[in-house]
Short mmCIF file of C-alpha atoms and ligand atoms in Angstrom, two decimals:
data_model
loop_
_atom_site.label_atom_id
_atom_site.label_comp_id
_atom_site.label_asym_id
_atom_site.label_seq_id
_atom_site.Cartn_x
_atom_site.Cartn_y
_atom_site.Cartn_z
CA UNK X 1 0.00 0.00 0.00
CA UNK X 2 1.55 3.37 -1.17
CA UNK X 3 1.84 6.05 2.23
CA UNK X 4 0.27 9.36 2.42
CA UNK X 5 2.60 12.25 1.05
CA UNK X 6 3.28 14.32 3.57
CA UNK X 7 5.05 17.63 2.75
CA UNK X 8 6.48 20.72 4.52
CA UNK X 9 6.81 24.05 3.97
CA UNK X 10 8.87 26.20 5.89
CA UNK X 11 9.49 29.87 5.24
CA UNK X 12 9.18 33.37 6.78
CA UNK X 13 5.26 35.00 7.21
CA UNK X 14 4.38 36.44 3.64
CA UNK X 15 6.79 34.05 2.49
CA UNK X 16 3.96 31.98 -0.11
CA UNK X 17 3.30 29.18 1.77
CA UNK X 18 -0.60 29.30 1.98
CA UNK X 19 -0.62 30.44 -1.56
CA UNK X 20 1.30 27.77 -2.68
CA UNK X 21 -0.18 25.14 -0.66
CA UNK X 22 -3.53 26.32 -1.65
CA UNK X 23 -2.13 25.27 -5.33
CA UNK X 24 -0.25 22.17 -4.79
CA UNK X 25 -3.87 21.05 -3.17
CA UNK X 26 -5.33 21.46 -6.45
CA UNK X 27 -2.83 20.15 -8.65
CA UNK X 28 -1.69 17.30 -6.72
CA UNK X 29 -5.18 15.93 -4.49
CA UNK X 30 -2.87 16.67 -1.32
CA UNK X 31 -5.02 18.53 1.36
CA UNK X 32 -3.27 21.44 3.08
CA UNK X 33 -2.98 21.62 6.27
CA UNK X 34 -2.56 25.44 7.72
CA UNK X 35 -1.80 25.30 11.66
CA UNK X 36 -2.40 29.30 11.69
CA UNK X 37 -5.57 28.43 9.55
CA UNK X 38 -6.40 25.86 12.09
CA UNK X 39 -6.11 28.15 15.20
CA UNK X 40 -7.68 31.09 13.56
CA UNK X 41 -10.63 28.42 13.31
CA UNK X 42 -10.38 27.98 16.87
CA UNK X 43 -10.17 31.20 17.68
CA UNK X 44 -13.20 32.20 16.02
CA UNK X 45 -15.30 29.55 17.75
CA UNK X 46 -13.87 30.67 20.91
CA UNK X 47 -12.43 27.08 22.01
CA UNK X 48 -10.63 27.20 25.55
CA UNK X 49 -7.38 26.32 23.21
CA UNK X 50 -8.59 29.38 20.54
CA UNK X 51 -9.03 31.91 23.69
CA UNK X 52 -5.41 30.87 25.07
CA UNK X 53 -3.72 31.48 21.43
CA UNK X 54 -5.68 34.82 20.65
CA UNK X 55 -3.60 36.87 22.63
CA UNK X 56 -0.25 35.25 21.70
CA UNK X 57 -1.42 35.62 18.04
CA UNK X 58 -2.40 39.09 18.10
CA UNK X 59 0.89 39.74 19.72
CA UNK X 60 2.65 37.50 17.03
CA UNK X 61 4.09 35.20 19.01
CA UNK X 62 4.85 31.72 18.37
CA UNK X 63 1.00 29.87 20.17
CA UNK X 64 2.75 27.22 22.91
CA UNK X 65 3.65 23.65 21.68
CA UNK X 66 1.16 21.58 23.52
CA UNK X 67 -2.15 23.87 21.55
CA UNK X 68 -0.57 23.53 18.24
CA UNK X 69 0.38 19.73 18.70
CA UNK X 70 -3.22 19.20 19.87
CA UNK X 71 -5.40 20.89 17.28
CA UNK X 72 -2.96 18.95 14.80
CA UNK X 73 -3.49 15.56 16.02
CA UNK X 74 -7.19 16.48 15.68
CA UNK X 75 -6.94 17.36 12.05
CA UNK X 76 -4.31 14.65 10.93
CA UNK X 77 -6.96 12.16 12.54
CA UNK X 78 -9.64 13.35 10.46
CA UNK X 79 -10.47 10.81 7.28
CA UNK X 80 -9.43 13.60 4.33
CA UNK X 81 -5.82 13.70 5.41
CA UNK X 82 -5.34 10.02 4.08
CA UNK X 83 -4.88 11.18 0.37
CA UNK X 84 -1.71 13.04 2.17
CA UNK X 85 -1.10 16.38 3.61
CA UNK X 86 1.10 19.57 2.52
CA UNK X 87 2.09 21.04 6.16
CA UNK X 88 1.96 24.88 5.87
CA UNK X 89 2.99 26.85 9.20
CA UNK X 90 3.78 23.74 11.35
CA UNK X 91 6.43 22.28 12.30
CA UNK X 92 7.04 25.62 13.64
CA UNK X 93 9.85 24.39 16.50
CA UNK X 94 12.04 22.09 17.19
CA UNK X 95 10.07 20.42 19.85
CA UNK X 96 7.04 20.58 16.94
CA UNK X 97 9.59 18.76 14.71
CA UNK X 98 10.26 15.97 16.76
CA UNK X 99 6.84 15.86 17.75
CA UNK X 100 5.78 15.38 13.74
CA UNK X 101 8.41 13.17 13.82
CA UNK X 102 7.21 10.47 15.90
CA UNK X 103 3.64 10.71 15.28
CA UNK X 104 4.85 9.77 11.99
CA UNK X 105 6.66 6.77 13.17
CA UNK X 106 3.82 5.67 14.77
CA UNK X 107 1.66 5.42 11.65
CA UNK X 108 4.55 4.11 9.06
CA UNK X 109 4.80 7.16 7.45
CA UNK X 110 7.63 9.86 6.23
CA UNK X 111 8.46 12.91 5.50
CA UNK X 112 8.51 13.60 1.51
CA UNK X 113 10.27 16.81 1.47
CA UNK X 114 10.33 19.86 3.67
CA UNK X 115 10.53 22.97 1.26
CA UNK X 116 12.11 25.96 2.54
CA UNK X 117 10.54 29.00 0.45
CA UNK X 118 13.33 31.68 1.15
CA UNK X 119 12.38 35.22 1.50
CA UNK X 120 14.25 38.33 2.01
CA UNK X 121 12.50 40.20 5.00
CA UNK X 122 11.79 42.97 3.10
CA UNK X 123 10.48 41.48 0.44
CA UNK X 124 8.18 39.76 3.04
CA UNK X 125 6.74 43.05 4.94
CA UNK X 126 5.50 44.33 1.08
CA UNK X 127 3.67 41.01 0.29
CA UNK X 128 1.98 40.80 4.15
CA UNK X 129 1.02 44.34 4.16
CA UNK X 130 -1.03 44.12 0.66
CA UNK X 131 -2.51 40.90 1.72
CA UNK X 132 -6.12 40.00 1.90
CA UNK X 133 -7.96 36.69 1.12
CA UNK X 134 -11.85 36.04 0.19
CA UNK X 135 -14.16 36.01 3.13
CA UNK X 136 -16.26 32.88 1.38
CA UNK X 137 -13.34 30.22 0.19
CA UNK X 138 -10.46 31.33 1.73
CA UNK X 139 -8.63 32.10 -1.84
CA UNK X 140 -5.79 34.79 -1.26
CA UNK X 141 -5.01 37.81 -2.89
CA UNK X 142 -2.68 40.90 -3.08
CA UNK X 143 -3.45 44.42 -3.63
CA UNK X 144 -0.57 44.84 -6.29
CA UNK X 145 0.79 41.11 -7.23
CA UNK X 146 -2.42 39.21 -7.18
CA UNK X 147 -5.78 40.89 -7.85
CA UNK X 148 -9.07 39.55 -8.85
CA UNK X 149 -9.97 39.55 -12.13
CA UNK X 150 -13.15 41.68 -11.18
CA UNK X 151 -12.10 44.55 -7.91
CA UNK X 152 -13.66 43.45 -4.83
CA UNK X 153 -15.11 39.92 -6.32
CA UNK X 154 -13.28 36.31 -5.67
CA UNK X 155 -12.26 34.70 -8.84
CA UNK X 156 -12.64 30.68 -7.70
CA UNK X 157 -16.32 31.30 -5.28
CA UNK X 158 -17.95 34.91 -6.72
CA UNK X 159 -17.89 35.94 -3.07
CA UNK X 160 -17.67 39.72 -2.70
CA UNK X 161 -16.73 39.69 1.34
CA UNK X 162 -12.80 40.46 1.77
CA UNK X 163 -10.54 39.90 4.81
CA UNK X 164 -7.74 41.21 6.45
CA UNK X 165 -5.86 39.06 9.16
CA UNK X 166 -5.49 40.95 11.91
CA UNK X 167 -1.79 39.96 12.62
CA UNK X 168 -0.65 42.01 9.51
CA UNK X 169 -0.28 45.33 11.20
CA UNK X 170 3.09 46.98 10.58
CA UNK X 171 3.44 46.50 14.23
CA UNK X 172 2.89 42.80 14.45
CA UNK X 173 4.97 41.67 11.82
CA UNK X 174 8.24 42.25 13.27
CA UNK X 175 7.35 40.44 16.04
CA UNK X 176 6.48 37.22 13.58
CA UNK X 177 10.03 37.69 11.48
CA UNK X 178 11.60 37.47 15.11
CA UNK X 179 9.30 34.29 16.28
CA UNK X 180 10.30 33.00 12.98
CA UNK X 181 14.44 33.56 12.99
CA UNK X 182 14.80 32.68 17.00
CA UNK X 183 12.95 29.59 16.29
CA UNK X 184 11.97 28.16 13.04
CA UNK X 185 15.08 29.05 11.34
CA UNK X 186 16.74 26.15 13.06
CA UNK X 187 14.33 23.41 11.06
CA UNK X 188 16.25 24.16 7.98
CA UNK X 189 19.33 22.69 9.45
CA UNK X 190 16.73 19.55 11.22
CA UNK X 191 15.76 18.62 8.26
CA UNK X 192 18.82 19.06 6.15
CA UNK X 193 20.32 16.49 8.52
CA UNK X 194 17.50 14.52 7.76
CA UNK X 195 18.14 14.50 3.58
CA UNK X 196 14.98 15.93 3.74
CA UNK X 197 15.41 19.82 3.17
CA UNK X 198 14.43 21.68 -0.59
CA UNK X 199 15.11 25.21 -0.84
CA UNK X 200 13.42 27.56 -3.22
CA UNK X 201 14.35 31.33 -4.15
CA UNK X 202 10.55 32.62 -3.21
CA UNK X 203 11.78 35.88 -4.15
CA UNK X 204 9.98 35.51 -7.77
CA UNK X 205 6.91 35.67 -9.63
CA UNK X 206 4.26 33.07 -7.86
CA UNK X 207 3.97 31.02 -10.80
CA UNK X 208 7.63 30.68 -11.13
CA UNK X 209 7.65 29.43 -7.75
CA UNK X 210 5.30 26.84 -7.98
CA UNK X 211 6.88 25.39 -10.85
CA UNK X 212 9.61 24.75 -8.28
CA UNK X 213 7.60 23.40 -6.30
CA UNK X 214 5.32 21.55 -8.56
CA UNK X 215 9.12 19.57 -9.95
CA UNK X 216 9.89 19.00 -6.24
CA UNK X 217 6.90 17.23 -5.24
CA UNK X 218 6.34 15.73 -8.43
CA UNK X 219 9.58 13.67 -7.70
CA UNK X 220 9.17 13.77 -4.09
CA UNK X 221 5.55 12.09 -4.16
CA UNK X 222 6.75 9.51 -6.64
P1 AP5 T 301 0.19 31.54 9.82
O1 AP5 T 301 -1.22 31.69 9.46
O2 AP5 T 301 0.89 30.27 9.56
O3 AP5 T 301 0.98 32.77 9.21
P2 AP5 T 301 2.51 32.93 8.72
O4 AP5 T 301 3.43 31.82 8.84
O5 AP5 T 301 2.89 34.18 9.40
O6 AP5 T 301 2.39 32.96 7.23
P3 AP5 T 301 1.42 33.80 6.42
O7 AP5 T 301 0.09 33.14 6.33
O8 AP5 T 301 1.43 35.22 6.93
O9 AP5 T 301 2.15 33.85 5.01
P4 AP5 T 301 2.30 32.78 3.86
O10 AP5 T 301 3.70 32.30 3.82
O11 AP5 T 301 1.21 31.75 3.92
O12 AP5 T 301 2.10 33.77 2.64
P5 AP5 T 301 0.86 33.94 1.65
O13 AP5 T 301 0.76 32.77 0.75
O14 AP5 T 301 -0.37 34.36 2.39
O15 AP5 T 301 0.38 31.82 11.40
C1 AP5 T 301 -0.26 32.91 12.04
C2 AP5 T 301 0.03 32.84 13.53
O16 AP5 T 301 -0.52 31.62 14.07
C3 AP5 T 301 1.51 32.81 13.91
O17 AP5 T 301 2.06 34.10 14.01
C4 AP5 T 301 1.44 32.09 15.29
O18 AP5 T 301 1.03 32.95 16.30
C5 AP5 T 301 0.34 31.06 15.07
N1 AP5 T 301 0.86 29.76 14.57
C6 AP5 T 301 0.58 29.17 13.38
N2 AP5 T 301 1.19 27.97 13.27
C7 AP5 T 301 1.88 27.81 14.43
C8 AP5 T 301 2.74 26.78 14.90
N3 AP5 T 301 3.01 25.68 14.16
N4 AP5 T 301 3.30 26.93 16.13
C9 AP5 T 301 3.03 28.02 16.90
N5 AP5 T 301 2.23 29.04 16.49
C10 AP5 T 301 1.67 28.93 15.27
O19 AP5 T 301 1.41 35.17 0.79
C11 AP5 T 301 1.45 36.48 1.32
C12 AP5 T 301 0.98 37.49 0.25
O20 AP5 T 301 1.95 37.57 -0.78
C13 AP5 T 301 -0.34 37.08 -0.44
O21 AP5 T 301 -1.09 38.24 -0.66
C14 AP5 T 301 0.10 36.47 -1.78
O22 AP5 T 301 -0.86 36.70 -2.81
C15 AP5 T 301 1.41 37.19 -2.06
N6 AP5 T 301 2.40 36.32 -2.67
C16 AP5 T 301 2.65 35.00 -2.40
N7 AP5 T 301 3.69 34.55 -3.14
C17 AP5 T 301 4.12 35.62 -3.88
C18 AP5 T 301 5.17 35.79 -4.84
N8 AP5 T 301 5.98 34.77 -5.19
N9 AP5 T 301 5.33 37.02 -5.38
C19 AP5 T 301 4.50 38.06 -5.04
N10 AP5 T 301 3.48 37.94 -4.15
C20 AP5 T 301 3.30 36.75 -3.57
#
């Protein structure tokens, strides 16, 4: 029996993952898997685990190991995930890592590849602060490098309701390109060790990027 894919993909905030993810999902049957998407979720319905994140999150903070390991568990054990799963946001830490890596064990699977999508920091406050993603299908968007085809309407669900996260003040996203040197930066190097690291120059146009990508898991999933 062939093992669910699972991929990674590691990179600064801003960096592409969702939007990337979002695409490998439809190209490749994978189902992402967005731990900030997840705890947003929980957030909203105002879970004991979404009130305890809220404030860390607004702060942009890193949310503590134990939340984000729990609400994961809870998704990987849902049915959907057996096609395979493209990891966006999590690991996260190297206690997250390790984590991943022996829930893993447990069910005879493997990492596929963990894709580092490398962004220079600048280049990373211009695409968060021009961000904003439809309000009815979660498709995302940017004010100058990805508009809708019709102002103010989503291209994939016709929805006219537009969202900005409230992390993606000026303010706040310093905080998340410190959370994300002082401790995700480290991963690279985990899973390097591991053979299993990929690194793409994110700093082009998105569709360059996911033709990257696409070649990556293309031979990765194989
Ligand atoms: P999360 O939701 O994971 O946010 P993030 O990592 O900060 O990443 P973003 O969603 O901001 O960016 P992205 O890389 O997905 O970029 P996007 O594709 O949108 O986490 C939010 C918070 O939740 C965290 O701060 C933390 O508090 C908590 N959290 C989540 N996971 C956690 C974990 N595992 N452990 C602990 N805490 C956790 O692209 C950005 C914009 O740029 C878009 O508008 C897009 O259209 C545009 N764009 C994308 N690619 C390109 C390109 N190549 N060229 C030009 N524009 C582009």
């Amino acid at each position: 029996m062939t093992r669910p894919a699972v991929l990674i993909l590691l990179g600064p905030p801003g960096a592409g993952k969702g939007t990337q993810a979002r695409m490998l999902q439809d190209r490749f049957g994978l189902v992402q898997l967005s731990t900030g998407d997840l705890l947003r979720a929980a957030v909203a319905a105002g879970t004991p685990a979404g009130r305890e994140a809220k404030a860390v999150m607004t702060a942009g903070g890193l949310v503590s190991d134990d939340i984000v390991l729990a609400i994961l568990k809870d998704r990987l054990g849902e049915p959907d995930t057996a096609q395979g799963v493209i990891l966006d946001g999590f690991p996260r830490t190297t206690v997250q890592a390790e984590a991943l890596d022996k829930l893993l064990a447990q069910t005879g699977q493997r990492i596929n590849a963990a894709v580092s999508l490398d962004v220079d920091d600048a280049e990373m406050v211009n695409r968060i602060a021009g961000r904003y993603t439809c309000g009815g299908c979660g498709e995302g968007y940017h004010d100058r490098f990805k508009t809708p085809a019709v102002a103010g309407v989503c291209d994939k669900c016709g929805s006219t309701t537009m969202v900005r996260r409230a992390d993606d003040k000026a303010e706040t996203v310093g905080q998340r390109l410190a959370a994300y040197h002082a401790q995700t930066v480290p991963l690279i190097q985990y899973y390097e060790k591991q053979g299993n690291l990929q690194r793409i120059d994110a700093m082009g146009e998105i569709a360059q990027v996911a033709k990257e990508l696409n070649a990556i898991v293309k031979q990765s999933v194989a």
